[in-house]
Amino acid sequence: AKDDNPLVNNVLKEIEQHNEAIQGWNEKSKQLNILVHKLTKAQTEESAVEESDEG
């Protein structure tokens, strides 16, 4: 395919846009995973404190 083919250029442009969108979603997913980890850790620590208070 030649570089001056508008159809090819359009497809390449759309692929680039989709890749950028995927990067954005990957970053959001990473941030959510960090939050889930922090919440899980906080709940685990809270449960440990409650159990030690009961004992």
C-alpha atoms as a printed R data frame, in Angstrom:
   type eleno elety resid chain resno       x       y      z
1  ATOM     1    CA   ALA     A     1   0.000   0.000  0.000
2  ATOM     2    CA   LYS     A     2   1.225   3.448 -0.826
3  ATOM     3    CA   ASP     A     3   1.539   6.208  1.756
4  ATOM     4    CA   ASP     A     4  -0.729   8.473 -0.286
5  ATOM     5    CA   ASN     A     5  -3.689   6.062 -0.181
6  ATOM     6    CA   PRO     A     6  -6.417   7.884  1.798
7  ATOM     7    CA   LEU     A     7  -8.102   4.643  2.855
8  ATOM     8    CA   VAL     A     8  -4.867   3.249  4.296
9  ATOM     9    CA   ASN     A     9  -4.094   6.562  6.001
10 ATOM    10    CA   ASN     A    10  -7.582   6.615  7.531
11 ATOM    11    CA   VAL     A    11  -7.254   3.061  8.855
12 ATOM    12    CA   LEU     A    12  -3.816   3.808 10.334
13 ATOM    13    CA   LYS     A    13  -5.195   6.959 11.977
14 ATOM    14    CA   GLU     A    14  -8.102   5.001 13.487
15 ATOM    15    CA   ILE     A    15  -5.738   2.298 14.774
16 ATOM    16    CA   GLU     A    16  -3.626   4.978 16.451
17 ATOM    17    CA   GLN     A    17  -6.730   6.507 18.070
18 ATOM    18    CA   HIS     A    18  -7.851   3.102 19.340
19 ATOM    19    CA   ASN     A    19  -4.382   2.426 20.760
20 ATOM    20    CA   GLU     A    20  -4.497   5.749 22.617
21 ATOM    21    CA   ALA     A    21  -7.935   4.866 24.007
22 ATOM    22    CA   ILE     A    22  -6.642   1.470 25.135
23 ATOM    23    CA   GLN     A    23  -3.742   3.154 26.930
24 ATOM    24    CA   GLY     A    24  -6.232   5.381 28.741
25 ATOM    25    CA   TRP     A    25  -8.352   2.413 29.811
26 ATOM    26    CA   ASN     A    26  -5.255   0.503 30.932
27 ATOM    27    CA   GLU     A    27  -4.246   3.442 33.132
28 ATOM    28    CA   LYS     A    28  -7.760   3.626 34.629
29 ATOM    29    CA   SER     A    29  -7.690  -0.111 35.271
30 ATOM    30    CA   LYS     A    30  -4.319   0.207 36.999
31 ATOM    31    CA   GLN     A    31  -5.643   2.983 39.245
32 ATOM    32    CA   LEU     A    32  -8.708   0.898 40.137
33 ATOM    33    CA   ASN     A    33  -6.516  -2.087 40.990
34 ATOM    34    CA   ILE     A    34  -4.447   0.124 43.301
35 ATOM    35    CA   LEU     A    35  -7.609   1.352 45.046
36 ATOM    36    CA   VAL     A    36  -8.957  -2.184 45.427
37 ATOM    37    CA   HIS     A    37  -5.635  -3.290 46.906
38 ATOM    38    CA   LYS     A    38  -5.629  -0.384 49.381
39 ATOM    39    CA   LEU     A    39  -9.240  -1.060 50.429
40 ATOM    40    CA   THR     A    40  -8.625  -4.785 50.826
41 ATOM    41    CA   LYS     A    41  -5.518  -4.104 52.890
42 ATOM    42    CA   ALA     A    42  -7.397  -1.613 55.080
43 ATOM    43    CA   GLN     A    43 -10.242  -4.080 55.650
44 ATOM    44    CA   THR     A    44  -7.784  -6.849 56.515
45 ATOM    45    CA   GLU     A    45  -5.981  -4.632 59.012
46 ATOM    46    CA   GLU     A    46  -9.311  -3.502 60.493
47 ATOM    47    CA   SER     A    47 -10.426  -7.113 60.927
48 ATOM    48    CA   ALA     A    48  -7.142  -7.962 62.641
49 ATOM    49    CA   VAL     A    49  -7.590  -5.074 65.082
50 ATOM    50    CA   GLU     A    50 -11.171  -6.131 65.870
51 ATOM    51    CA   GLU     A    51 -10.087  -9.727 66.485
52 ATOM    52    CA   SER     A    52  -7.300  -8.634 68.828
53 ATOM    53    CA   ASP     A    53  -9.769  -6.435 70.752
54 ATOM    54    CA   GLU     A    54 -12.149  -9.380 71.195
55 ATOM    55    CA   GLY     A    55  -9.412 -11.689 72.478
